[in-house]
């Protein structure tokens, strides 16, 4: 059974992963070599935990209890010594991850399971420098952002790992309250991101063609398909509507829809203009600097409401 966890990287995803495990009772070693990030990450986590307490997702006393389960490390050797499970959330650089997995094999116990949070790099490439024996203990465990709120974790089952080892990881996430998706083939984007990109491609195309404004496109999604998606999967939606109807509508619509294989020019133009979204104040919408935290809190509050409601329909 997995009891002790190490998370590598305290950035956007790493701190959230560490926070989630800590708030669910697991001791976590959080490794971050960049000193400014290491010194500030606990304040970030504390602020997020306090927000969860304010919105009654956790109890007030659990804020400090969770923080006390997180131990910060500047030294990788010490961070991963004697842990049962390591998940790395470092930058998406293949060479970096190859060297990291090679080093982790040396530093960890033979039975320690090594995981990557990536959804864009191939597992077999990342573990090229790992021994054949240790490859059976390596996998992708892809979280959705924000990690401490989004229920989904995609778990790779690509043929390198036996069922018993996989089950050990699956049970860890089940105990901690995550919903897991077993991914059987190593494809870019895994499952959820591929579905999301399909939706995004058409949304950007609708803007490009001037069919509707960004505000109305988001409204159509939120109160149309996504209203069902919060509780019902696409395949169940298709069954409910009738597969014959879905087949007919597909024949009528798909030939006219966007099928490009690169980012939409509307999206690329925004990036070239330096309009990157909330991170720098403007994207498809405006984000005044003095309102950013308020907007983030409103976004996360909606996720908290959905997370609470989801407990009523999770199988």
PDB file of C-alpha atoms in Angstrom:
ATOM      1  CA  UNK A   1       0.000   0.000   0.000  1.00  0.00           C
ATOM      2  CA  UNK A   2       1.208   3.504  -0.835  1.00  0.00           C
ATOM      3  CA  UNK A   3       1.611   5.640   2.283  1.00  0.00           C
ATOM      4  CA  UNK A   4       4.471   8.086   1.697  1.00  0.00           C
ATOM      5  CA  UNK A   5       4.477  10.376  -1.332  1.00  0.00           C
ATOM      6  CA  UNK A   6       6.984  12.703  -2.979  1.00  0.00           C
ATOM      7  CA  UNK A   7       5.949  15.417  -5.438  1.00  0.00           C
ATOM      8  CA  UNK A   8       8.649  16.956  -7.615  1.00  0.00           C
ATOM      9  CA  UNK A   9       8.020  20.574  -8.528  1.00  0.00           C
ATOM     10  CA  UNK A  10       5.978  23.141  -6.583  1.00  0.00           C
ATOM     11  CA  UNK A  11       4.591  25.069  -9.549  1.00  0.00           C
ATOM     12  CA  UNK A  12       1.018  25.282 -10.821  1.00  0.00           C
ATOM     13  CA  UNK A  13       0.401  21.533 -10.856  1.00  0.00           C
ATOM     14  CA  UNK A  14       2.942  20.271  -8.319  1.00  0.00           C
ATOM     15  CA  UNK A  15       1.804  22.387  -5.386  1.00  0.00           C
ATOM     16  CA  UNK A  16      -1.824  21.418  -6.072  1.00  0.00           C
ATOM     17  CA  UNK A  17      -0.974  17.705  -6.185  1.00  0.00           C
ATOM     18  CA  UNK A  18       0.912  17.959  -2.900  1.00  0.00           C
ATOM     19  CA  UNK A  19      -1.938  19.975  -1.394  1.00  0.00           C
ATOM     20  CA  UNK A  20      -4.545  17.411  -2.418  1.00  0.00           C
ATOM     21  CA  UNK A  21      -2.693  14.443  -0.943  1.00  0.00           C
ATOM     22  CA  UNK A  22      -1.955  16.376   2.256  1.00  0.00           C
ATOM     23  CA  UNK A  23      -5.573  17.418   2.745  1.00  0.00           C
ATOM     24  CA  UNK A  24      -6.541  13.771   2.364  1.00  0.00           C
ATOM     25  CA  UNK A  25      -4.234  12.564   5.110  1.00  0.00           C
ATOM     26  CA  UNK A  26      -0.999  11.637   3.295  1.00  0.00           C
ATOM     27  CA  UNK A  27       2.479  12.858   4.300  1.00  0.00           C
ATOM     28  CA  UNK A  28       4.053  14.558   1.279  1.00  0.00           C
ATOM     29  CA  UNK A  29       7.651  15.479   0.512  1.00  0.00           C
ATOM     30  CA  UNK A  30       7.524  18.472  -1.848  1.00  0.00           C
ATOM     31  CA  UNK A  31      10.768  18.995  -3.775  1.00  0.00           C
ATOM     32  CA  UNK A  32      11.460  22.378  -5.359  1.00  0.00           C
ATOM     33  CA  UNK A  33      15.029  23.430  -6.270  1.00  0.00           C
ATOM     34  CA  UNK A  34      14.098  27.024  -7.191  1.00  0.00           C
ATOM     35  CA  UNK A  35      14.341  28.910  -3.909  1.00  0.00           C
ATOM     36  CA  UNK A  36      11.764  31.693  -4.517  1.00  0.00           C
ATOM     37  CA  UNK A  37       9.157  29.081  -5.475  1.00  0.00           C
ATOM     38  CA  UNK A  38      10.085  26.872  -2.519  1.00  0.00           C
ATOM     39  CA  UNK A  39       9.774  29.774  -0.087  1.00  0.00           C
ATOM     40  CA  UNK A  40       6.392  30.925  -1.402  1.00  0.00           C
ATOM     41  CA  UNK A  41       4.566  27.669  -2.185  1.00  0.00           C
ATOM     42  CA  UNK A  42       3.310  26.997   1.350  1.00  0.00           C
ATOM     43  CA  UNK A  43       1.698  30.450   1.439  1.00  0.00           C
ATOM     44  CA  UNK A  44      -0.014  29.638  -1.857  1.00  0.00           C
ATOM     45  CA  UNK A  45      -1.234  26.304  -0.518  1.00  0.00           C
ATOM     46  CA  UNK A  46      -2.381  27.891   2.742  1.00  0.00           C
ATOM     47  CA  UNK A  47      -4.409  30.477   0.855  1.00  0.00           C
ATOM     48  CA  UNK A  48      -6.097  27.787  -1.238  1.00  0.00           C
ATOM     49  CA  UNK A  49      -6.850  25.634   1.795  1.00  0.00           C
ATOM     50  CA  UNK A  50      -8.353  28.612   3.641  1.00  0.00           C
ATOM     51  CA  UNK A  51     -10.562  29.280   0.619  1.00  0.00           C
ATOM     52  CA  UNK A  52     -11.716  25.641   0.717  1.00  0.00           C
ATOM     53  CA  UNK A  53     -12.522  26.021   4.419  1.00  0.00           C
ATOM     54  CA  UNK A  54     -14.441  29.256   3.783  1.00  0.00           C
ATOM     55  CA  UNK A  55     -16.517  27.353   1.235  1.00  0.00           C
ATOM     56  CA  UNK A  56     -17.037  24.376   3.578  1.00  0.00           C
ATOM     57  CA  UNK A  57     -15.192  21.825   1.457  1.00  0.00           C
ATOM     58  CA  UNK A  58     -12.862  21.147   4.385  1.00  0.00           C
ATOM     59  CA  UNK A  59     -13.019  22.049   8.074  1.00  0.00           C
ATOM     60  CA  UNK A  60     -11.111  25.074   9.389  1.00  0.00           C
ATOM     61  CA  UNK A  61      -8.835  22.920  11.555  1.00  0.00           C
ATOM     62  CA  UNK A  62      -7.825  20.876   8.514  1.00  0.00           C
ATOM     63  CA  UNK A  63      -5.952  23.836   7.014  1.00  0.00           C
ATOM     64  CA  UNK A  64      -3.074  23.649   9.504  1.00  0.00           C
ATOM     65  CA  UNK A  65      -3.251  19.860   9.709  1.00  0.00           C
ATOM     66  CA  UNK A  66      -2.793  19.650   5.941  1.00  0.00           C
ATOM     67  CA  UNK A  67       0.091  22.122   5.917  1.00  0.00           C
ATOM     68  CA  UNK A  68       1.875  20.123   8.589  1.00  0.00           C
ATOM     69  CA  UNK A  69       1.807  17.036   6.370  1.00  0.00           C
ATOM     70  CA  UNK A  70       3.902  18.814   3.708  1.00  0.00           C
ATOM     71  CA  UNK A  71       7.688  18.855   4.088  1.00  0.00           C
ATOM     72  CA  UNK A  72       9.707  21.033   1.712  1.00  0.00           C
ATOM     73  CA  UNK A  73      12.995  19.866   0.205  1.00  0.00           C
ATOM     74  CA  UNK A  74      15.699  21.535  -1.853  1.00  0.00           C
ATOM     75  CA  UNK A  75      17.584  18.238  -2.192  1.00  0.00           C
ATOM     76  CA  UNK A  76      16.146  15.522  -4.441  1.00  0.00           C
ATOM     77  CA  UNK A  77      17.990  12.651  -2.731  1.00  0.00           C
ATOM     78  CA  UNK A  78      16.408  13.433   0.638  1.00  0.00           C
ATOM     79  CA  UNK A  79      12.965  14.118  -0.840  1.00  0.00           C
ATOM     80  CA  UNK A  80      12.549  10.700  -2.458  1.00  0.00           C
ATOM     81  CA  UNK A  81      14.354   8.510   0.061  1.00  0.00           C
ATOM     82  CA  UNK A  82      12.083   5.763   1.430  1.00  0.00           C
ATOM     83  CA  UNK A  83       8.878   7.038  -0.235  1.00  0.00           C
ATOM     84  CA  UNK A  84       6.414   4.638  -1.887  1.00  0.00           C
ATOM     85  CA  UNK A  85       5.298   6.849  -4.753  1.00  0.00           C
ATOM     86  CA  UNK A  86       6.931   9.712  -6.667  1.00  0.00           C
ATOM     87  CA  UNK A  87       5.055  11.964  -9.087  1.00  0.00           C
ATOM     88  CA  UNK A  88       7.028  14.525 -11.036  1.00  0.00           C
ATOM     89  CA  UNK A  89       5.457  17.786 -12.216  1.00  0.00           C
ATOM     90  CA  UNK A  90       8.511  19.403 -13.794  1.00  0.00           C
ATOM     91  CA  UNK A  91       8.510  21.335 -17.072  1.00  0.00           C
ATOM     92  CA  UNK A  92       7.614  19.515 -20.305  1.00  0.00           C
ATOM     93  CA  UNK A  93      11.169  18.808 -21.426  1.00  0.00           C
ATOM     94  CA  UNK A  94      11.902  15.275 -22.613  1.00  0.00           C
ATOM     95  CA  UNK A  95      15.615  15.355 -21.832  1.00  0.00           C
ATOM     96  CA  UNK A  96      14.971  16.689 -18.345  1.00  0.00           C
ATOM     97  CA  UNK A  97      12.444  13.952 -17.607  1.00  0.00           C
ATOM     98  CA  UNK A  98      14.684  11.208 -19.035  1.00  0.00           C
ATOM     99  CA  UNK A  99      17.516  12.260 -16.743  1.00  0.00           C
ATOM    100  CA  UNK A 100      15.131  12.621 -13.817  1.00  0.00           C
ATOM    101  CA  UNK A 101      13.689   9.105 -14.180  1.00  0.00           C
ATOM    102  CA  UNK A 102      17.201   7.681 -14.530  1.00  0.00           C
ATOM    103  CA  UNK A 103      18.249   9.423 -11.334  1.00  0.00           C
ATOM    104  CA  UNK A 104      15.089   8.412  -9.486  1.00  0.00           C
ATOM    105  CA  UNK A 105      15.764   4.747 -10.190  1.00  0.00           C
ATOM    106  CA  UNK A 106      19.043   5.092  -8.326  1.00  0.00           C
ATOM    107  CA  UNK A 107      17.657   7.144  -5.441  1.00  0.00           C
ATOM    108  CA  UNK A 108      14.435   5.243  -4.684  1.00  0.00           C
ATOM    109  CA  UNK A 109      13.562   1.802  -3.359  1.00  0.00           C
ATOM    110  CA  UNK A 110      13.130  -0.938  -6.011  1.00  0.00           C
ATOM    111  CA  UNK A 111       9.413  -1.111  -5.238  1.00  0.00           C
ATOM    112  CA  UNK A 112       8.825   2.667  -5.408  1.00  0.00           C
ATOM    113  CA  UNK A 113       6.411   3.627  -8.186  1.00  0.00           C
ATOM    114  CA  UNK A 114       7.571   6.526 -10.387  1.00  0.00           C
ATOM    115  CA  UNK A 115       5.002   8.675 -12.190  1.00  0.00           C
ATOM    116  CA  UNK A 116       4.877  11.704 -14.467  1.00  0.00           C
ATOM    117  CA  UNK A 117       2.077  14.260 -14.614  1.00  0.00           C
ATOM    118  CA  UNK A 118       2.639  14.825 -18.335  1.00  0.00           C
ATOM    119  CA  UNK A 119      -0.045  14.431 -20.985  1.00  0.00           C
ATOM    120  CA  UNK A 120       2.105  15.395 -23.965  1.00  0.00           C
ATOM    121  CA  UNK A 121       5.266  13.262 -23.715  1.00  0.00           C
ATOM    122  CA  UNK A 122       5.412   9.534 -24.440  1.00  0.00           C
ATOM    123  CA  UNK A 123       6.083   7.315 -21.432  1.00  0.00           C
ATOM    124  CA  UNK A 124       8.406   4.975 -23.312  1.00  0.00           C
ATOM    125  CA  UNK A 125      10.545   7.970 -24.324  1.00  0.00           C
ATOM    126  CA  UNK A 126      10.685   9.398 -20.801  1.00  0.00           C
ATOM    127  CA  UNK A 127      11.859   6.095 -19.301  1.00  0.00           C
ATOM    128  CA  UNK A 128      14.375   5.162 -22.019  1.00  0.00           C
ATOM    129  CA  UNK A 129      17.279   5.370 -19.559  1.00  0.00           C
ATOM    130  CA  UNK A 130      15.534   3.262 -16.905  1.00  0.00           C
ATOM    131  CA  UNK A 131      16.273  -0.458 -16.520  1.00  0.00           C
ATOM    132  CA  UNK A 132      13.736  -2.935 -17.910  1.00  0.00           C
ATOM    133  CA  UNK A 133      12.916  -4.080 -14.378  1.00  0.00           C
ATOM    134  CA  UNK A 134      12.164  -0.551 -13.148  1.00  0.00           C
ATOM    135  CA  UNK A 135      10.103   0.284 -16.245  1.00  0.00           C
ATOM    136  CA  UNK A 136       7.429  -1.946 -14.733  1.00  0.00           C
ATOM    137  CA  UNK A 137       7.148   0.605 -11.908  1.00  0.00           C
ATOM    138  CA  UNK A 138       6.802   3.681 -14.162  1.00  0.00           C
ATOM    139  CA  UNK A 139       3.626   5.309 -15.384  1.00  0.00           C
ATOM    140  CA  UNK A 140       1.802   8.490 -16.322  1.00  0.00           C
ATOM    141  CA  UNK A 141      -0.609   9.906 -13.730  1.00  0.00           C
ATOM    142  CA  UNK A 142      -2.078  13.009 -15.387  1.00  0.00           C
ATOM    143  CA  UNK A 143      -4.009  15.437 -13.177  1.00  0.00           C
ATOM    144  CA  UNK A 144      -6.346  18.204 -14.309  1.00  0.00           C
ATOM    145  CA  UNK A 145      -5.848  21.826 -13.236  1.00  0.00           C
ATOM    146  CA  UNK A 146      -6.520  22.982 -10.527  1.00  0.00           C
ATOM    147  CA  UNK A 147      -5.229  19.703  -9.138  1.00  0.00           C
ATOM    148  CA  UNK A 148      -6.693  20.091  -5.648  1.00  0.00           C
ATOM    149  CA  UNK A 149     -10.226  20.552  -7.062  1.00  0.00           C
ATOM    150  CA  UNK A 150     -10.603  18.740 -10.377  1.00  0.00           C
ATOM    151  CA  UNK A 151     -11.603  15.112  -9.682  1.00  0.00           C
ATOM    152  CA  UNK A 152      -9.991  13.486 -12.724  1.00  0.00           C
ATOM    153  CA  UNK A 153      -6.644  11.675 -12.835  1.00  0.00           C
ATOM    154  CA  UNK A 154      -5.705   9.712 -15.969  1.00  0.00           C
ATOM    155  CA  UNK A 155      -3.613   6.601 -15.230  1.00  0.00           C
ATOM    156  CA  UNK A 156      -1.529   4.888 -17.900  1.00  0.00           C
ATOM    157  CA  UNK A 157      -1.830   1.147 -18.394  1.00  0.00           C
ATOM    158  CA  UNK A 158       0.309   0.796 -21.503  1.00  0.00           C
ATOM    159  CA  UNK A 159       1.574  -2.760 -21.050  1.00  0.00           C
ATOM    160  CA  UNK A 160       4.779  -2.035 -19.122  1.00  0.00           C
ATOM    161  CA  UNK A 161       3.096  -2.432 -15.718  1.00  0.00           C
ATOM    162  CA  UNK A 162       1.378  -5.453 -14.182  1.00  0.00           C
ATOM    163  CA  UNK A 163      -2.195  -5.318 -12.907  1.00  0.00           C
ATOM    164  CA  UNK A 164      -1.169  -5.594  -9.250  1.00  0.00           C
ATOM    165  CA  UNK A 165       1.095  -2.532  -9.389  1.00  0.00           C
ATOM    166  CA  UNK A 166      -1.487  -0.547 -11.336  1.00  0.00           C
ATOM    167  CA  UNK A 167      -4.168  -1.448  -8.798  1.00  0.00           C
ATOM    168  CA  UNK A 168      -1.953  -0.144  -6.008  1.00  0.00           C
ATOM    169  CA  UNK A 169      -1.909   3.292  -7.646  1.00  0.00           C
ATOM    170  CA  UNK A 170      -5.572   3.171  -8.620  1.00  0.00           C
ATOM    171  CA  UNK A 171      -6.532   2.369  -5.028  1.00  0.00           C
ATOM    172  CA  UNK A 172      -4.416   5.293  -3.764  1.00  0.00           C
ATOM    173  CA  UNK A 173      -6.436   7.705  -5.882  1.00  0.00           C
ATOM    174  CA  UNK A 174      -9.712   6.016  -5.000  1.00  0.00           C
ATOM    175  CA  UNK A 175      -8.954   6.333  -1.273  1.00  0.00           C
ATOM    176  CA  UNK A 176      -8.051   9.991  -1.736  1.00  0.00           C
ATOM    177  CA  UNK A 177     -11.316  10.685  -3.566  1.00  0.00           C
ATOM    178  CA  UNK A 178     -10.204  11.079  -7.183  1.00  0.00           C
ATOM    179  CA  UNK A 179     -11.992   9.712 -10.253  1.00  0.00           C
ATOM    180  CA  UNK A 180      -9.568   7.678 -12.389  1.00  0.00           C
ATOM    181  CA  UNK A 181      -9.504   6.944 -16.101  1.00  0.00           C
ATOM    182  CA  UNK A 182      -7.479   3.917 -17.231  1.00  0.00           C
ATOM    183  CA  UNK A 183      -5.687   4.869 -20.474  1.00  0.00           C
ATOM    184  CA  UNK A 184      -4.754   1.823 -22.552  1.00  0.00           C
ATOM    185  CA  UNK A 185      -2.640   3.394 -25.327  1.00  0.00           C
ATOM    186  CA  UNK A 186       0.132   5.977 -25.181  1.00  0.00           C
ATOM    187  CA  UNK A 187      -1.273   8.740 -27.386  1.00  0.00           C
ATOM    188  CA  UNK A 188      -0.566  12.500 -27.183  1.00  0.00           C
ATOM    189  CA  UNK A 189      -3.076  14.215 -24.903  1.00  0.00           C
ATOM    190  CA  UNK A 190      -4.349  10.927 -23.437  1.00  0.00           C
ATOM    191  CA  UNK A 191      -8.188  11.033 -23.204  1.00  0.00           C
ATOM    192  CA  UNK A 192      -9.531  14.213 -21.586  1.00  0.00           C
ATOM    193  CA  UNK A 193      -7.255  16.696 -23.365  1.00  0.00           C
ATOM    194  CA  UNK A 194      -8.071  15.173 -26.747  1.00  0.00           C
ATOM    195  CA  UNK A 195     -11.790  15.610 -26.064  1.00  0.00           C
ATOM    196  CA  UNK A 196     -11.191  19.147 -24.805  1.00  0.00           C
ATOM    197  CA  UNK A 197      -9.133  20.082 -27.865  1.00  0.00           C
ATOM    198  CA  UNK A 198     -11.926  18.833 -30.135  1.00  0.00           C
ATOM    199  CA  UNK A 199     -14.369  21.212 -28.431  1.00  0.00           C
ATOM    200  CA  UNK A 200     -11.844  24.066 -28.397  1.00  0.00           C
ATOM    201  CA  UNK A 201     -11.050  23.666 -32.105  1.00  0.00           C
ATOM    202  CA  UNK A 202     -14.689  24.241 -33.043  1.00  0.00           C
ATOM    203  CA  UNK A 203     -15.097  27.096 -30.535  1.00  0.00           C
ATOM    204  CA  UNK A 204     -12.096  28.952 -32.016  1.00  0.00           C
ATOM    205  CA  UNK A 205     -13.391  28.256 -35.526  1.00  0.00           C
ATOM    206  CA  UNK A 206     -16.783  29.786 -34.703  1.00  0.00           C
ATOM    207  CA  UNK A 207     -14.991  32.981 -33.613  1.00  0.00           C
ATOM    208  CA  UNK A 208     -12.832  32.949 -36.754  1.00  0.00           C
ATOM    209  CA  UNK A 209     -15.926  32.740 -38.971  1.00  0.00           C
ATOM    210  CA  UNK A 210     -17.739  35.489 -37.072  1.00  0.00           C
ATOM    211  CA  UNK A 211     -20.633  33.155 -36.241  1.00  0.00           C
ATOM    212  CA  UNK A 212     -20.922  34.318 -32.620  1.00  0.00           C
ATOM    213  CA  UNK A 213     -19.034  36.406 -30.062  1.00  0.00           C
ATOM    214  CA  UNK A 214     -16.674  34.772 -27.540  1.00  0.00           C
ATOM    215  CA  UNK A 215     -19.207  35.546 -24.795  1.00  0.00           C
ATOM    216  CA  UNK A 216     -22.061  33.868 -26.659  1.00  0.00           C
ATOM    217  CA  UNK A 217     -19.938  30.868 -27.694  1.00  0.00           C
ATOM    218  CA  UNK A 218     -19.061  30.239 -24.064  1.00  0.00           C
ATOM    219  CA  UNK A 219     -22.708  30.736 -23.103  1.00  0.00           C
ATOM    220  CA  UNK A 220     -23.812  28.182 -25.715  1.00  0.00           C
ATOM    221  CA  UNK A 221     -21.313  25.681 -24.336  1.00  0.00           C
ATOM    222  CA  UNK A 222     -22.024  26.309 -20.632  1.00  0.00           C
ATOM    223  CA  UNK A 223     -25.792  26.117 -20.950  1.00  0.00           C
ATOM    224  CA  UNK A 224     -25.888  23.578 -23.763  1.00  0.00           C
ATOM    225  CA  UNK A 225     -23.508  20.576 -24.028  1.00  0.00           C
ATOM    226  CA  UNK A 226     -21.419  21.397 -20.941  1.00  0.00           C
ATOM    227  CA  UNK A 227     -24.556  21.670 -18.798  1.00  0.00           C
ATOM    228  CA  UNK A 228     -25.027  17.946 -19.388  1.00  0.00           C
ATOM    229  CA  UNK A 229     -21.315  17.132 -19.315  1.00  0.00           C
ATOM    230  CA  UNK A 230     -21.073  18.154 -15.659  1.00  0.00           C
ATOM    231  CA  UNK A 231     -23.040  15.005 -14.801  1.00  0.00           C
ATOM    232  CA  UNK A 232     -23.284  12.935 -17.984  1.00  0.00           C
ATOM    233  CA  UNK A 233     -20.646  11.605 -20.385  1.00  0.00           C
ATOM    234  CA  UNK A 234     -20.790  12.049 -24.152  1.00  0.00           C
ATOM    235  CA  UNK A 235     -21.494   8.388 -24.870  1.00  0.00           C
ATOM    236  CA  UNK A 236     -24.359   8.321 -22.377  1.00  0.00           C
ATOM    237  CA  UNK A 237     -25.718  11.533 -23.951  1.00  0.00           C
ATOM    238  CA  UNK A 238     -25.581   9.839 -27.360  1.00  0.00           C
ATOM    239  CA  UNK A 239     -27.421   6.775 -26.058  1.00  0.00           C
ATOM    240  CA  UNK A 240     -30.096   8.956 -24.462  1.00  0.00           C
ATOM    241  CA  UNK A 241     -30.644  10.893 -27.674  1.00  0.00           C
ATOM    242  CA  UNK A 242     -30.568   7.895 -30.005  1.00  0.00           C
ATOM    243  CA  UNK A 243     -27.525   6.696 -31.942  1.00  0.00           C
ATOM    244  CA  UNK A 244     -29.443   6.872 -35.231  1.00  0.00           C
ATOM    245  CA  UNK A 245     -30.016  10.594 -34.681  1.00  0.00           C
ATOM    246  CA  UNK A 246     -26.380  11.166 -33.734  1.00  0.00           C
ATOM    247  CA  UNK A 247     -25.314   9.326 -36.883  1.00  0.00           C
ATOM    248  CA  UNK A 248     -27.565  11.464 -39.092  1.00  0.00           C
ATOM    249  CA  UNK A 249     -26.474  14.740 -37.471  1.00  0.00           C
ATOM    250  CA  UNK A 250     -22.838  13.664 -37.802  1.00  0.00           C
ATOM    251  CA  UNK A 251     -23.298  13.051 -41.526  1.00  0.00           C
ATOM    252  CA  UNK A 252     -24.906  16.481 -41.907  1.00  0.00           C
ATOM    253  CA  UNK A 253     -22.481  18.537 -39.795  1.00  0.00           C
ATOM    254  CA  UNK A 254     -19.012  17.023 -39.654  1.00  0.00           C
ATOM    255  CA  UNK A 255     -18.054  17.761 -43.258  1.00  0.00           C
ATOM    256  CA  UNK A 256     -18.724  21.459 -42.572  1.00  0.00           C
ATOM    257  CA  UNK A 257     -16.833  21.639 -39.276  1.00  0.00           C
ATOM    258  CA  UNK A 258     -13.224  22.570 -38.595  1.00  0.00           C
ATOM    259  CA  UNK A 259     -10.737  19.770 -39.257  1.00  0.00           C
ATOM    260  CA  UNK A 260      -7.452  21.687 -39.257  1.00  0.00           C
ATOM    261  CA  UNK A 261      -4.445  20.032 -37.639  1.00  0.00           C
ATOM    262  CA  UNK A 262      -2.810  23.080 -36.119  1.00  0.00           C
ATOM    263  CA  UNK A 263      -3.784  25.855 -33.736  1.00  0.00           C
ATOM    264  CA  UNK A 264      -6.471  28.210 -35.036  1.00  0.00           C
ATOM    265  CA  UNK A 265      -5.218  31.535 -36.507  1.00  0.00           C
ATOM    266  CA  UNK A 266      -7.491  33.428 -34.091  1.00  0.00           C
ATOM    267  CA  UNK A 267      -5.726  31.760 -31.149  1.00  0.00           C
ATOM    268  CA  UNK A 268      -2.262  32.263 -32.657  1.00  0.00           C
ATOM    269  CA  UNK A 269      -2.985  35.968 -33.288  1.00  0.00           C
ATOM    270  CA  UNK A 270      -3.884  36.450 -29.619  1.00  0.00           C
ATOM    271  CA  UNK A 271      -0.591  34.874 -28.577  1.00  0.00           C
ATOM    272  CA  UNK A 272       1.372  37.033 -31.031  1.00  0.00           C
ATOM    273  CA  UNK A 273      -0.363  40.130 -29.649  1.00  0.00           C
ATOM    274  CA  UNK A 274       0.784  39.088 -26.174  1.00  0.00           C
ATOM    275  CA  UNK A 275      -2.793  38.506 -25.038  1.00  0.00           C
ATOM    276  CA  UNK A 276      -2.322  35.268 -23.092  1.00  0.00           C
ATOM    277  CA  UNK A 277      -5.426  35.345 -20.916  1.00  0.00           C
ATOM    278  CA  UNK A 278      -5.656  35.847 -17.185  1.00  0.00           C
ATOM    279  CA  UNK A 279      -1.898  35.476 -16.701  1.00  0.00           C
ATOM    280  CA  UNK A 280      -1.265  38.912 -18.231  1.00  0.00           C
ATOM    281  CA  UNK A 281      -4.614  40.691 -18.164  1.00  0.00           C
ATOM    282  CA  UNK A 282      -6.293  39.952 -21.496  1.00  0.00           C
ATOM    283  CA  UNK A 283      -7.231  37.103 -23.794  1.00  0.00           C
ATOM    284  CA  UNK A 284     -10.679  36.664 -25.285  1.00  0.00           C
ATOM    285  CA  UNK A 285     -11.883  38.578 -22.219  1.00  0.00           C
ATOM    286  CA  UNK A 286     -10.372  41.284 -19.983  1.00  0.00           C
ATOM    287  CA  UNK A 287      -8.830  40.607 -16.545  1.00  0.00           C
ATOM    288  CA  UNK A 288      -8.018  43.853 -14.660  1.00  0.00           C
ATOM    289  CA  UNK A 289      -5.093  43.344 -12.291  1.00  0.00           C
ATOM    290  CA  UNK A 290      -7.124  44.403  -9.260  1.00  0.00           C
ATOM    291  CA  UNK A 291      -9.823  41.842 -10.120  1.00  0.00           C
ATOM    292  CA  UNK A 292      -7.700  38.774 -10.943  1.00  0.00           C
ATOM    293  CA  UNK A 293      -7.875  37.150  -7.507  1.00  0.00           C
ATOM    294  CA  UNK A 294     -11.609  37.810  -7.332  1.00  0.00           C
ATOM    295  CA  UNK A 295     -12.068  36.198 -10.764  1.00  0.00           C
ATOM    296  CA  UNK A 296      -9.941  33.189  -9.749  1.00  0.00           C
ATOM    297  CA  UNK A 297     -11.943  32.759  -6.560  1.00  0.00           C
ATOM    298  CA  UNK A 298     -15.220  32.891  -8.487  1.00  0.00           C
ATOM    299  CA  UNK A 299     -13.883  30.274 -10.921  1.00  0.00           C
ATOM    300  CA  UNK A 300     -12.765  27.970  -8.108  1.00  0.00           C
ATOM    301  CA  UNK A 301     -16.015  28.488  -6.187  1.00  0.00           C
ATOM    302  CA  UNK A 302     -17.942  27.137  -9.180  1.00  0.00           C
ATOM    303  CA  UNK A 303     -15.692  24.075  -9.174  1.00  0.00           C
ATOM    304  CA  UNK A 304     -16.279  23.608  -5.442  1.00  0.00           C
ATOM    305  CA  UNK A 305     -20.050  23.730  -5.966  1.00  0.00           C
ATOM    306  CA  UNK A 306     -19.749  21.122  -8.733  1.00  0.00           C
ATOM    307  CA  UNK A 307     -17.435  18.994  -6.602  1.00  0.00           C
ATOM    308  CA  UNK A 308     -19.930  18.966  -3.733  1.00  0.00           C
ATOM    309  CA  UNK A 309     -22.814  18.202  -6.081  1.00  0.00           C
ATOM    310  CA  UNK A 310     -20.872  15.422  -7.818  1.00  0.00           C
ATOM    311  CA  UNK A 311     -20.917  13.333  -4.631  1.00  0.00           C
ATOM    312  CA  UNK A 312     -24.615  12.738  -5.320  1.00  0.00           C
ATOM    313  CA  UNK A 313     -24.110  11.045  -8.674  1.00  0.00           C
ATOM    314  CA  UNK A 314     -20.634   9.437  -8.576  1.00  0.00           C
ATOM    315  CA  UNK A 315     -21.019   5.705  -9.052  1.00  0.00           C
TER     316      UNK A 315
END
